[in-house]
Structure formats: C-alpha cells, structure tokens
Amino acid sequence: MASRQRYDFLLYGIFVAAILVAPLMLDEFWLNRIAKYLVFGMLGVAVALSWGYAGILNLGQGLFFGAGAYMLAMSLKLASPTSLQQGSDKPVPDFMLWNAEPGALTQLCCINKGSFIWLPFQSQWFGVAMGIVLPVAIATITGMIVFRNRISGVFVSIITLALVLLIRLLVIDAQPLTNGFNGLTDLAWLTIGAFQFDPYSRATYYLVAIALSLVLVGARLLVSTRAGLILQATRDDETRARYLGLDVPSYQIFFFVVSAAICGFAGMLYVMVSEFASPTFMDLSFSITMVVWAAVGGRSSILGACVGAILINMIEAKVSETKALVEVWKAVVGLIFVLVVLYLPRGLGGFAHDLLDRWRARNAEVVPDEGLVVAESRDAVAERG
Amino acid sequence: MAATALTINGLEVSFGSVKAVNNVTMTIAEGELRVLLGANGAGKTTLMDLISGRTHSTSGHIHLHDTEITNWQEHRIARAGIGRKFQIPSVFRELTVRQNFEVASCRNPSVFANLGFGFSRHALARIEEVLAIVDLRDKADVTAAYLSHGQTQWLELGLLMLQDPKVILLDEPTAGMTAAETRKTATIINSMRGRHTLLVVEHDMAFVREIAERITVLHLGEVLAEGDIASIETDQAVRRAYLGSRSIS
C-alpha cells in the first residue's frame, strides 16, 4: 500500500509541474482558455470527493459554483468603471439604473427594494469571503436536513438537482437585483494591493494553477486521513459504520461541505478568468457535465477526475474547431464518453491504477514470494493436524 | 455470581397486530456466552434489533450494566459498548481487509478528531493480533469484496474484536459455511470468550454444542425455556413447541 501511495504522489507531482510549465508554450488566448479548464479540473476534484469517496451523487454542484461566482462577481461589478458612471459618487450597477423606477434615488441603498444587500459588496474582500461562506452555509443546511434524516442514494441526487433549479429560478426572477438571464457582465479585474489580475495574463493563470494544485493535494491528503478512510467506509456500508459507533451523518455533512467549498472557490476563479457570472452556471446541464467529467476521469481518483475535466474540455475545444468536424463534433465527444463507459468503467484514473498494479506485479514476480511459501507450509501443517 | 452485563426487562414490540417480541425478560452475566434458539419467526433477530437500536421497542427496558440504552440511536448504543454482527455479512467491501480493521480501530467518533494521519502503535499491534486470530494475515491487502463467504464472516468478527465492545451480538455467524469453516468460526468465537459478553443466535446444533454454556429458547416472541444444553434438550415445553417441525438436534 505504502509504495502505491508513493506512485500516487509522484503522479500528482508530475501533474502540478505540467500545469506550472504550460504557460511557456501557450499564447495569451490559450493561457486564458487553459485557466478556465483548470477551474473545471477543480470542479472534477469536488465531484470525485463527494461522488467517488462519499458515495453522494450531487447533481447540484452548479449551485455552489454559481454561489461562489455571483458573490465575487457582485464585488467586481461594483468595482467596474461602468458602475461608477451612473451619476452618483458611489457605485451603482448599470442594470439597476436601466430598470429603476422614475424618480428613484440613484443610490445603492435604495434604488430598488432589495438593492441594499449589495452595500457590503463594495469591499472586494467581502465578496471573496462570501464566495466561500455562502456555499458552505447552503451545503451545511442542506447536508444537515438530508443526511440527519438518512436520505441516501438517488434521493440525494433528486433533492440537490431540484435545489439548484429552484435557486436558478430565484436568481433569474430577481431581475432588479441580479440582472436575471443576462447575469453580471462588465466586471472589474480582481485587485490585490495595487496589482490587477488581467484575465489574459500569466499572473492570473498562475493564480488559478497554484490554487488548483493546493486544492488537489489538499483533497488527496484529506482522503488519506482517518476521517477520509471512515468516509469511504460509510460509502460502502452505512449500517456497518453506524454499528461500529461512528456518527455517519457528521462525516457525510463534513465532506459534502468541503466539496461545496471547493466548488465555490472554483466559481470565484472562473469569474476572474471569464469576467462574467451567469445563471447558466446553475443550469442542470452544467451540473451533469461535471459528473460526466468525473466519470470519464475516474470518480474514485481525485487526480483522475481533475485530469478528466481538463482533457474533455481540451478535446471539445480542439474537435469543435476542426473544420472537418464542425458539424459532428458533439457526436465525436459523445462517442468518446460511450467508449470510456464501456471499456473503462472506472475511468482513466482506474485504468492508470490497473496499469500501475500490473506493472508492479510483473516486477514483483522476479522475487520469490515468501508470503505464499509460508501460507502453503501452514496449510500443509493444518492438513496433517 | 458475576455482575450482569445486559439486562432486558419486559421488552415488547409489535408490528401491526403481530407481537414480534412479547414480554421478554432475561439477564446475561458479564463474560457469559448465551445462545438464542428458536424457529423462524420466533423473534431472535428482532430481539437483536431492539438491543442494538435498529428497531424501537413499544415497552420495556434494556440496561447495559447500569446504563439504560432503550431506544437510543444505533451509533450511541454501539459507543456505549454493544457490537453486532449481521446475518448477511456486512463489511466495507471496497476497502482492503487492513483498512476495514483500521476503520474499526478509530476510537474517537468525531470527524475533526480523525483529521490526522495514521494510527497509534498500540492500535496497529492490535490489528496484527486480530488478523492472526481470524486468519486473514495473508489477505490483509486484499479488497474485502474478493474474500470468500467464510472469510467475509471472519472479517466481520474481526471488526467487532477491534471495536472491542463489552457485549457482542452475533446473528447466525455460521450461516452458509462449510463444516470446516464452521469449526474455525467456533475457535474464533471461543477466543472472544472472556474478553466479551456474547449473545449468539444459531441454528446449527453441532455448533451450539461446541460453544454454548446457557441457552435461551424463544418461541413466538416469548421466552420458552432457559438453561444449560442438557436441560434444554430434555425440556418438555421445547419439545412440544418443535413438534411437527424437525426435532432440534
């Protein structure tokens, strides 16, 4: 086992090194693109954690991604030049003004009925903090209700799916506050000190790459703690775990929340890179797409799910931009999914593990297996006795 | 007379109009190995469900030493000191044998206390001991799903040894086993004697003779007889209850 873990960390090291040297070979356009895919890789980590390790198929990961994205986007919207050009000395989002009732005060506090909730977002760091706090809060409450009541399996998927659609509807419906379908656009760049993160710069790429590396290694370490082991045990047999005295829901809630926090963090990074937040983040198709990434990459491998997400997006981009395949690129991508599910049911990560095990087994054959000899002689003794 | 480990007093539960367990009263002394006998539907498994918290009783009391544990949640009862083996072996199938044992050795149930790595030297030594007792040492790194039926049952017994509860409930530990496997199971259970108080549901009379001290016979949810193996085999009420079905031996 120990040596397998060593190989595992070697692979993680290779991956981190690869994403850190990648900018040397990329132009601005691809730098920005790959940064987006790295954010999706982070979503793969979150899905692997909850689906692969906790056995919780959350079909509403987009809710946490969206929550993180909107929180930061609100701050960046207020910091945007467009918000400062609305005839007030304090920032007011442009869309609020377009929709304001005649004679309304052009102040953030009272331009419409709910606009005051934007007030604290004048501080960028409030938005950043809320980008983690809000997903964590939603996940904690949902997790408590779901897991304390011993809801499991497909019902968790249905509840999370319904929840993301519900919140999406509310966000679209609250048009005066959220700009509805259009989402939040024309955002400012994230500013730390005097430094601005231009989404097409290396700095932004490195911010995303380092964040992903930390999340990746952090998640890997987390599942190899005792708590991570117990979590996998609750996935395999909740009842057994309960009868060993373990408080199963507290483990499920904890990892559900960690997964949500990672999604929220990813949402914020995505806003930085793509300069918008939109209700499409909470579309059902996006949450399901995340699950497909993890399935292709291998849900029982955190690195696998992460690489899966990045690879699929790169393939999609390449295929959809190849002239000969413009009409059929979706079919090509679909075919890849079908082939993976048919021939690699445990995804690319599982395939890599199998290869590694086989390679190690072949190396081990050279050395005579002492354990086997002992076992045989013991059997012989048992037969005589 | 040793102190009592488990006291059951006037325990009842009904499902609809059926009284599955009716006014059952029994006490089990510390360190005792008690066998529960009874035909299908006699209420043996239901009684175990009641003790371990899976089913809530409608009346009556259960005490573990001096603590009343009636109708607590399962994980609290488990932590109070009652372990249970299921009729259908229940282990963590996608973990290796050793990982199964590691999970069972986690003493502190809280998430945050378990955010560290590794196990104490004492815990690891105990895992090796148990691996030897249940004879799974050369399977330690095998995924539990690939074990044979008998090995899975022993793995579950090993989980219980590591959980180290005062009282262990075993529901048909030899179900589906070959004669050789049954014998090995008897050895394992005999090695648990003394460390734990055991309550065993079993049908296989050869096996019962090998392990039993005292036997309680349940019939239609009630205690029909209690005593050592010789007195049970000659008990008239027991013979009458089993008449029509096969004789119990």
XYZ file of C-alpha atoms in Angstrom:
634
model
C 0.000 0.000 0.000
C 2.714 2.423 1.022
C 4.512 2.105 -2.299
C 1.270 2.645 -4.182
C 0.806 5.894 -2.310
C 4.307 6.887 -3.379
C 3.428 6.381 -7.047
C 0.266 8.331 -6.455
C 2.101 11.354 -5.146
C 4.617 11.067 -7.976
C 1.730 11.392 -10.441
C 0.408 14.417 -8.573
C 3.865 15.964 -8.730
C 4.034 15.414 -12.488
C 0.612 16.994 -12.960
C 1.463 20.061 -10.865
C 4.773 20.502 -12.699
C 2.968 20.187 -16.038
C 0.422 22.901 -15.330
C 3.138 25.171 -13.950
C 5.361 24.950 -17.046
C 2.464 25.002 -19.541
C 2.463 28.840 -19.928
C 5.882 28.638 -21.566
C 4.200 27.064 -24.569
C 0.946 28.997 -24.683
C -0.153 32.292 -26.163
C -2.500 34.681 -24.322
C -5.629 33.212 -25.804
C -4.787 29.638 -24.837
C -3.488 30.757 -21.467
C -6.928 32.106 -20.653
C -8.611 29.049 -22.061
C -6.497 26.577 -20.157
C -7.020 28.623 -16.985
C -10.762 28.041 -17.443
C -10.196 24.334 -17.912
C -8.094 24.209 -14.764
C -11.082 25.700 -12.938
C -13.180 22.870 -14.366
C -10.490 20.479 -13.139
C -11.113 21.839 -9.661
C -14.806 21.014 -10.098
C -13.708 17.487 -11.020
C -11.915 17.293 -7.664
C -15.099 18.367 -5.867
C -17.205 15.765 -7.689
C -14.687 12.982 -7.030
C -14.680 13.881 -3.356
C -18.444 13.710 -2.932
C -19.351 11.063 -5.519
C -16.289 8.829 -5.510
C -15.306 8.983 -1.869
C -18.553 9.791 -0.038
C -20.875 7.994 -2.460
C -23.046 11.105 -2.644
C -24.015 11.863 -6.240
C -24.686 15.573 -6.003
C -26.408 16.748 -9.181
C -26.441 20.303 -7.896
C -22.731 21.118 -7.684
C -23.524 24.032 -10.023
C -25.380 25.673 -7.154
C -22.194 26.030 -5.128
C -20.194 27.038 -8.196
C -22.821 29.652 -9.032
C -22.978 30.924 -5.454
C -19.211 31.430 -5.363
C -19.256 33.064 -8.789
C -22.074 35.513 -8.015
C -20.586 36.580 -4.688
C -17.285 37.643 -6.230
C -18.995 38.985 -9.336
C -21.116 41.339 -7.211
C -17.972 42.877 -5.743
C -16.232 43.082 -9.097
C -19.350 44.605 -10.651
C -19.313 47.434 -8.132
C -15.612 47.974 -8.754
C -16.202 48.160 -12.510
C -15.923 51.574 -14.202
C -19.469 51.168 -15.566
C -20.825 51.222 -12.030
C -19.091 54.500 -11.280
C -20.516 56.309 -14.291
C -24.147 56.234 -13.261
C -24.457 59.782 -11.972
C -23.651 59.016 -8.365
C -20.389 59.370 -6.476
C -20.930 55.855 -5.091
C -21.001 52.854 -7.447
C -24.350 51.618 -8.714
C -24.615 48.670 -11.128
C -25.687 49.906 -14.545
C -28.537 47.416 -14.939
C -30.165 48.706 -11.766
C -30.322 52.135 -13.260
C -31.784 50.913 -16.530
C -34.582 49.262 -14.619
C -35.050 51.927 -11.945
C -38.484 53.415 -11.470
C -38.728 57.065 -12.497
C -37.637 59.320 -9.685
C -35.875 56.609 -7.718
C -32.829 57.676 -5.749
C -29.696 56.607 -7.631
C -28.034 55.206 -4.560
C -27.145 51.620 -3.872
C -29.094 51.730 -0.630
C -32.451 52.451 -2.164
C -32.522 52.425 -5.954
C -34.837 49.438 -5.652
C -36.297 47.406 -2.836
C -33.510 44.876 -2.356
C -30.501 46.796 -3.610
C -29.219 47.393 -0.066
C -27.871 43.829 0.061
C -25.251 44.989 -2.450
C -23.855 47.535 0.047
C -21.235 45.318 1.768
C -20.022 44.106 -1.639
C -18.361 47.480 -2.134
C -15.489 45.754 -0.377
C -13.888 43.223 -2.701
C -12.798 41.045 0.202
C -16.370 40.774 1.450
C -17.257 39.256 -1.916
C -14.286 36.905 -1.744
C -15.211 35.769 1.764
C -18.865 35.282 0.857
C -17.784 33.203 -2.152
C -16.773 30.519 0.334
C -19.167 31.305 3.191
C -22.375 31.154 1.147
C -21.745 27.713 -0.478
C -20.598 26.377 2.889
C -23.737 27.692 4.595
C -26.073 26.291 1.929
C -24.275 22.938 1.998
C -24.330 22.749 5.792
C -28.062 23.373 5.994
C -28.870 21.033 3.090
C -26.494 18.394 4.439
C -27.993 18.524 7.930
C -31.518 18.078 6.610
C -30.637 15.372 4.103
C -28.113 13.259 5.999
C -29.555 13.532 9.508
C -32.769 12.130 8.052
C -30.817 9.279 6.470
C -31.771 10.198 2.945
C -29.362 8.461 0.611
C -28.641 7.312 -2.912
C -30.764 8.588 -5.750
C -32.909 10.720 -3.422
C -29.931 12.920 -2.570
C -29.369 13.394 -6.299
C -33.004 14.373 -6.823
C -33.013 16.820 -3.923
C -29.772 18.525 -4.977
C -30.986 18.647 -8.569
C -34.262 20.267 -7.536
C -32.410 22.704 -5.291
C -30.092 24.017 -7.998
C -33.013 24.532 -10.378
C -35.001 26.296 -7.683
C -32.187 28.712 -6.853
C -31.527 29.302 -10.546
C -35.160 30.278 -10.970
C -34.993 32.641 -7.992
C -31.843 34.297 -9.338
C -33.406 34.828 -12.763
C -36.622 36.047 -11.191
C -34.870 38.633 -9.007
C -34.002 40.607 -12.138
C -33.629 44.038 -10.453
C -31.005 42.568 -8.112
C -29.211 40.021 -10.281
C -29.772 41.213 -13.830
C -31.708 37.975 -14.408
C -30.872 35.973 -17.518
C -28.141 38.354 -18.545
C -26.075 37.738 -15.456
C -23.370 40.071 -14.251
C -21.087 41.346 -17.004
C -18.582 44.173 -17.471
C -16.732 43.197 -14.347
C -13.580 44.799 -12.965
C -10.392 42.787 -12.525
C -9.543 41.331 -9.151
C -7.120 43.674 -7.390
C -4.669 42.668 -4.705
C -2.797 45.664 -3.340
C -2.024 47.655 -6.448
C -1.846 44.597 -8.696
C -4.673 43.851 -11.105
C -5.261 40.353 -12.389
C -5.712 40.703 -16.129
C -7.590 37.531 -17.157
C -5.296 37.081 -20.161
C -2.083 37.406 -18.175
C 0.302 34.826 -16.803
C -0.363 36.120 -13.303
C -3.998 35.050 -13.474
C -3.050 31.718 -14.969
C -0.601 31.095 -12.146
C -3.128 32.131 -9.538
C -5.525 29.501 -10.898
C -2.821 26.856 -11.374
C -1.466 27.265 -7.860
C -4.973 27.285 -6.381
C -5.761 24.059 -8.240
C -2.512 22.442 -7.087
C -3.267 23.291 -3.473
C -6.860 22.064 -3.690
C -5.748 18.893 -5.446
C -3.054 17.982 -2.951
C -5.248 19.108 -0.042
C -8.105 16.873 -1.170
C -5.732 13.954 -1.679
C -4.320 14.386 1.812
C -7.814 14.764 3.249
C -8.976 11.399 1.914
C -5.921 9.676 3.316
C -6.655 10.874 6.856
C -8.533 8.591 9.227
C -11.652 10.649 8.556
C -11.219 10.032 4.823
C -10.957 6.313 5.433
C -14.070 6.350 7.611
C -15.875 8.308 4.908
C -15.128 5.562 2.376
C -16.358 3.044 4.911
C -19.679 4.869 5.255
C -19.941 4.851 1.455
C -19.506 1.074 1.355
C -21.862 0.231 4.217
C -23.588 2.932 6.230
C -25.188 0.465 8.602
C -21.932 -1.272 9.459
C -20.282 2.076 10.140
C -23.157 3.100 12.381
C -22.904 -0.143 14.360
C -19.206 0.470 14.870
C -20.245 3.609 16.742
C -19.475 6.150 14.013
C -21.782 9.112 13.576
C -22.274 8.612 9.842
C -24.134 11.872 9.031
C -21.399 14.059 10.507
C -18.877 12.533 8.086
C -21.223 12.921 5.135
C -22.023 16.519 6.029
C -18.361 17.406 6.516
C -17.253 16.118 3.121
C -20.350 17.473 1.395
C -19.428 20.902 2.766
C -15.764 20.580 1.762
C -16.872 19.676 -1.752
C -19.205 22.700 -1.794
C -16.425 25.000 -0.614
C -14.169 23.788 -3.435
C -16.989 24.479 -5.925
C -17.491 27.975 -4.509
C -13.761 28.662 -4.785
C -13.803 27.398 -8.369
C -16.759 29.693 -9.092
C -14.766 32.716 -7.942
C -11.735 31.764 -10.040
C -13.996 31.289 -13.047
C -15.394 34.805 -12.637
C -11.848 36.176 -12.577
C -10.902 34.337 -15.727
C -14.073 34.750 -17.770
C -15.229 38.165 -16.490
C -18.889 37.290 -16.075
C -21.319 35.388 -13.865
C -24.482 33.968 -15.311
C -27.445 31.821 -14.271
C -26.242 29.241 -16.814
C -23.744 28.189 -14.115
C -26.777 26.749 -12.360
C -28.211 25.038 -15.424
C -28.898 21.378 -14.960
C -26.736 20.528 -17.964
C -23.673 22.122 -16.380
C -24.002 20.132 -13.149
C -24.440 16.938 -15.138
C -21.478 17.808 -17.350
C -19.324 17.954 -14.218
C -20.422 14.449 -13.298
C -19.531 13.239 -16.800
C -16.040 14.735 -16.484
C -15.546 12.873 -13.237
C -16.921 9.638 -14.689
C -14.548 9.785 -17.640
C -11.583 10.747 -15.486
C -12.418 8.208 -12.808
C -14.536 9.191 -9.870
C -12.562 7.152 -7.376
C -9.415 9.078 -8.208
C -9.174 12.757 -7.364
C -6.396 13.387 -9.869
C -8.236 11.269 -12.454
C -11.410 13.340 -12.195
C -9.396 16.542 -12.394
C -7.441 15.427 -15.474
C -10.677 14.100 -16.982
C -12.320 17.512 -16.737
C -9.338 19.272 -18.296
C -8.861 16.709 -21.084
C -12.511 16.636 -22.103
C -12.625 20.394 -22.372
C -9.433 20.488 -24.414
C -10.731 17.771 -26.711
C -14.045 19.562 -27.081
C -12.294 22.791 -27.983
C -9.981 21.107 -30.484
C -12.664 18.974 -32.103
C -15.245 21.749 -32.367
C -12.683 23.978 -34.065
C -11.534 21.382 -36.586
C -13.117 22.269 -39.918
C -13.973 18.723 -40.930
C -15.737 18.039 -37.636
C -17.649 21.281 -37.127
C -20.967 19.597 -37.912
C -20.408 16.409 -35.935
C -18.132 17.374 -33.051
C -20.767 16.669 -30.415
C -21.173 13.157 -31.771
C -17.410 12.639 -31.581
C -17.279 13.751 -27.970
C -20.331 11.605 -27.185
C -18.626 8.610 -28.771
C -15.605 9.123 -26.524
C -17.906 9.072 -23.466
C -19.608 5.887 -24.610
C -16.289 4.157 -25.269
C -14.910 5.132 -21.880
C -18.012 3.939 -20.034
C -17.996 0.645 -21.964
C -14.312 -0.194 -21.767
C -13.031 1.786 -18.779
C -15.877 1.696 -16.256
C -13.597 3.148 -13.589
C -12.472 5.918 -15.920
C -8.966 6.988 -16.840
C -7.892 7.044 -13.186
C -8.961 3.441 -12.655
C -7.217 2.445 -15.882
C -3.989 4.100 -14.715
C -4.193 2.297 -11.365
C -4.694 -1.050 -13.101
C -1.692 -0.453 -15.348
C 0.397 0.513 -12.346
C -0.664 -2.573 -10.378
C 0.059 -4.874 -13.311
C 3.457 -3.311 -13.854
C 4.320 -3.705 -10.182
C 3.046 -7.294 -10.126
C 5.305 -8.148 -13.048
C 8.294 -6.643 -11.279
C 7.406 -8.488 -8.082
C 7.301 -11.890 -9.820
C 11.061 -11.936 -10.127
C 11.407 -12.059 -6.336
C 10.169 -15.374 -4.862
C 7.016 -14.670 -2.891
C 7.810 -15.511 0.694
C 4.281 -14.969 1.957
C 2.996 -17.663 -0.359
C 5.555 -20.226 0.801
C 4.684 -19.622 4.440
C 0.976 -19.902 3.702
C 1.497 -23.192 1.889
C 3.556 -24.751 4.650
C 0.965 -23.635 7.183
C -1.760 -25.324 5.133
C 0.339 -28.476 4.988
C 0.654 -28.443 8.780
C -3.070 -27.886 9.129
C -3.773 -30.891 6.911
C -1.509 -33.150 8.887
C -3.042 -31.871 12.138
C -22.260 -14.786 40.504
C -20.595 -12.274 38.188
C -22.097 -8.832 37.594
C -24.771 -8.624 34.920
C -23.717 -7.150 31.583
C -27.053 -6.937 29.850
C -30.492 -6.757 31.468
C -33.658 -6.991 29.413
C -36.870 -6.282 31.245
C -40.404 -6.831 29.906
C -39.351 -5.924 26.366
C -42.121 -5.728 23.780
C -42.535 -4.633 20.207
C -45.408 -5.097 17.801
C -45.579 -4.686 14.051
C -49.230 -4.008 13.289
C -51.170 -6.639 15.161
C -48.226 -9.033 15.449
C -46.307 -9.036 18.705
C -42.853 -9.962 17.432
C -41.300 -9.809 20.888
C -43.594 -10.223 23.847
C -42.606 -9.505 27.437
C -39.073 -10.851 27.141
C -37.048 -10.685 30.332
C -33.524 -12.014 30.587
C -30.230 -11.156 32.195
C -26.813 -12.019 30.816
C -23.858 -12.129 33.166
C -20.562 -10.474 32.360
C -18.341 -12.765 30.303
C -21.177 -15.188 29.578
C -21.810 -16.775 26.188
C -25.551 -17.076 25.731
C -27.150 -18.835 22.774
C -30.578 -17.818 21.498
C -32.513 -20.661 19.912
C -35.859 -20.636 18.221
C -37.671 -21.460 14.990
C -38.042 -18.961 12.166
C -40.189 -16.063 13.311
C -39.516 -16.709 16.983
C -38.210 -13.146 17.353
C -34.481 -13.773 17.683
C -33.331 -11.240 15.130
C -35.983 -8.756 16.258
C -34.638 -9.060 19.783
C -31.158 -8.214 18.479
C -32.605 -5.299 16.505
C -34.170 -3.996 19.717
C -30.959 -4.311 21.717
C -28.827 -2.633 19.057
C -31.286 0.177 18.371
C -32.327 -0.727 14.861
C -35.934 -1.203 15.978
C -37.594 0.825 18.714
C -39.467 -1.072 21.420
C -43.016 -0.255 22.406
C -42.403 -1.024 26.070
C -39.784 -2.479 28.370
C -36.224 -1.571 29.263
C -32.710 -2.568 28.238
C -29.756 -1.865 30.504
C -26.088 -2.219 29.651
C -24.508 -2.578 33.081
C -26.200 0.340 34.861
C -26.914 2.468 31.821
C -30.354 2.374 30.278
C -29.937 2.228 26.492
C -33.553 1.594 25.469
C -34.315 3.120 22.066
C -31.078 5.073 21.728
C -29.661 5.756 18.256
C -27.541 2.913 16.858
C -24.185 4.672 16.951
C -24.732 5.765 20.580
C -25.601 2.214 21.622
C -22.527 0.988 19.763
C -20.382 3.541 21.547
C -21.911 2.596 24.894
C -20.486 -0.886 24.293
C -22.654 -3.130 22.151
C -21.312 -4.599 18.926
C -23.308 -6.516 16.367
C -22.645 -8.965 13.580
C -25.328 -9.267 10.939
C -26.850 -12.376 9.453
C -25.736 -11.309 5.989
C -22.091 -10.345 6.494
C -21.711 -6.621 6.404
C -18.205 -5.258 5.823
C -16.682 -2.367 3.878
C -16.408 -4.128 0.556
C -14.286 -1.682 -1.402
C -11.669 -1.323 1.321
C -8.878 -3.802 1.973
C -9.018 -6.115 4.977
C -6.488 -3.960 6.783
C -8.400 -0.766 6.018
C -11.566 -2.399 7.347
C -9.740 -3.069 10.585
C -8.324 0.434 10.694
C -11.832 1.889 10.480
C -12.929 -0.324 13.357
C -9.974 0.848 15.455
C -10.985 4.520 15.297
C -11.862 5.133 18.922
C -12.920 8.752 18.596
C -16.097 9.076 16.554
C -15.762 12.797 15.747
C -14.776 13.976 12.257
C -12.375 16.608 13.474
C -10.511 14.268 15.806
C -9.903 11.993 12.824
C -8.402 14.618 10.525
C -4.944 13.255 11.342
C -2.946 10.527 9.646
C -2.066 7.022 10.741
C -2.780 5.007 13.840
C -1.110 4.559 17.196
C 1.440 1.783 17.543
C -0.869 0.134 20.023
C -3.757 0.113 17.522
C -1.536 -1.271 14.757
C -0.276 -4.057 17.019
C -3.848 -4.952 17.937
C -4.782 -5.061 14.232
C -1.962 -7.565 13.628
C -3.200 -9.652 16.551
C -6.738 -9.745 15.201
C -5.506 -10.514 11.675
C -3.829 -13.576 13.176
C -6.885 -14.641 15.201
C -9.259 -14.520 12.228
C -6.550 -15.986 9.974
C -6.611 -13.225 7.379
C -2.962 -12.216 7.683
C -2.065 -13.152 4.114
C -5.239 -11.439 2.870
C -4.523 -8.158 4.669
C -4.109 -6.153 1.470
C -6.932 -7.834 -0.444
C -10.096 -5.857 -1.150
C -12.892 -7.232 1.037
C -15.179 -7.799 -1.960
C -12.809 -10.554 -3.170
C -12.949 -12.616 0.027
C -14.864 -15.879 0.225
C -18.107 -16.011 2.185
C -16.428 -17.564 5.210
C -13.558 -15.080 5.163
C -16.043 -12.212 4.974
C -17.771 -13.526 8.099
C -14.420 -13.720 9.901
C -13.562 -10.232 8.741
C -16.764 -9.002 10.354
C -15.900 -10.845 13.566
C -12.508 -9.138 13.436
C -14.193 -5.744 13.103
C -16.093 -6.485 16.295
C -12.937 -7.534 18.145
C -11.288 -4.239 17.230
C -14.364 -2.227 18.133
C -13.951 -4.001 21.472
C -17.471 -3.614 22.886
C -18.484 -5.151 26.205
C -21.371 -7.055 24.683
C -21.338 -8.638 21.225
C -24.466 -9.797 19.407
C -23.844 -12.445 16.747
C -26.656 -13.240 14.332
C -26.078 -16.699 12.814
C -22.302 -16.476 12.499
C -22.072 -19.828 10.690
C -24.872 -19.323 8.159
C -23.830 -20.695 4.776
C -20.499 -22.090 6.000
C -18.880 -25.444 5.257
C -18.210 -27.823 8.150
C -14.530 -26.840 8.230
C -15.385 -23.157 8.212
C -17.913 -23.685 11.000
C -15.234 -25.312 13.125
C -12.876 -22.442 12.559
C -15.633 -19.996 13.468
C -16.189 -21.885 16.723
C -12.480 -21.465 17.510
C -12.657 -17.740 16.792
C -15.755 -17.290 18.935
C -14.230 -19.292 21.744
C -11.206 -16.984 21.625
C -13.530 -13.993 22.117
C -14.900 -15.527 25.294
C -13.764 -13.850 28.486
C -12.954 -10.562 26.762
C -16.557 -10.009 25.749
C -20.055 -10.988 26.770
C -21.637 -12.786 23.821
C -25.211 -13.306 22.695
C -25.400 -15.678 19.731
C -28.338 -16.641 17.508
C -27.672 -20.030 15.945
C -29.478 -22.950 14.302
C -26.632 -25.390 13.822
C -26.895 -27.665 16.883
C -23.435 -29.193 16.419
C -22.033 -25.672 16.554
C -24.220 -24.788 19.540
C -22.879 -27.780 21.466
C -19.370 -26.635 20.727
C -19.794 -23.124 22.131
C -22.871 -22.921 24.367
C -22.992 -22.530 28.120
C -26.546 -21.361 28.637
C -29.338 -21.364 26.118
C -32.498 -19.266 25.920
C -35.254 -20.632 23.710
C -37.633 -18.150 22.113
C -40.993 -19.167 20.703
C -43.471 -16.777 19.071
C -41.751 -13.814 20.673
C -41.718 -15.196 24.198
C -39.072 -16.865 26.328
C -39.982 -20.544 26.376
C -37.120 -22.005 28.373
C -33.678 -21.182 29.694
C -30.932 -23.458 30.945
C -27.865 -25.461 30.016
C -27.793 -27.582 26.886
C -28.794 -30.878 28.600
C -31.843 -29.400 30.313
C -32.990 -27.669 27.101
C -32.750 -30.872 25.090
C -34.970 -32.679 27.563
C -37.346 -29.794 28.239
C -40.948 -30.805 27.545
C -42.172 -27.355 26.512
C -39.356 -27.059 23.997
C -40.135 -30.499 22.559
C -43.783 -29.593 22.255
C -43.034 -26.309 20.501
C -40.810 -28.056 17.970
C -43.159 -30.991 17.400
C -44.335 -31.108 13.833
C -41.147 -29.455 12.679
C -37.883 -31.299 12.897
C -36.509 -32.228 16.325
C -33.950 -29.639 17.364
C -30.994 -31.988 17.373
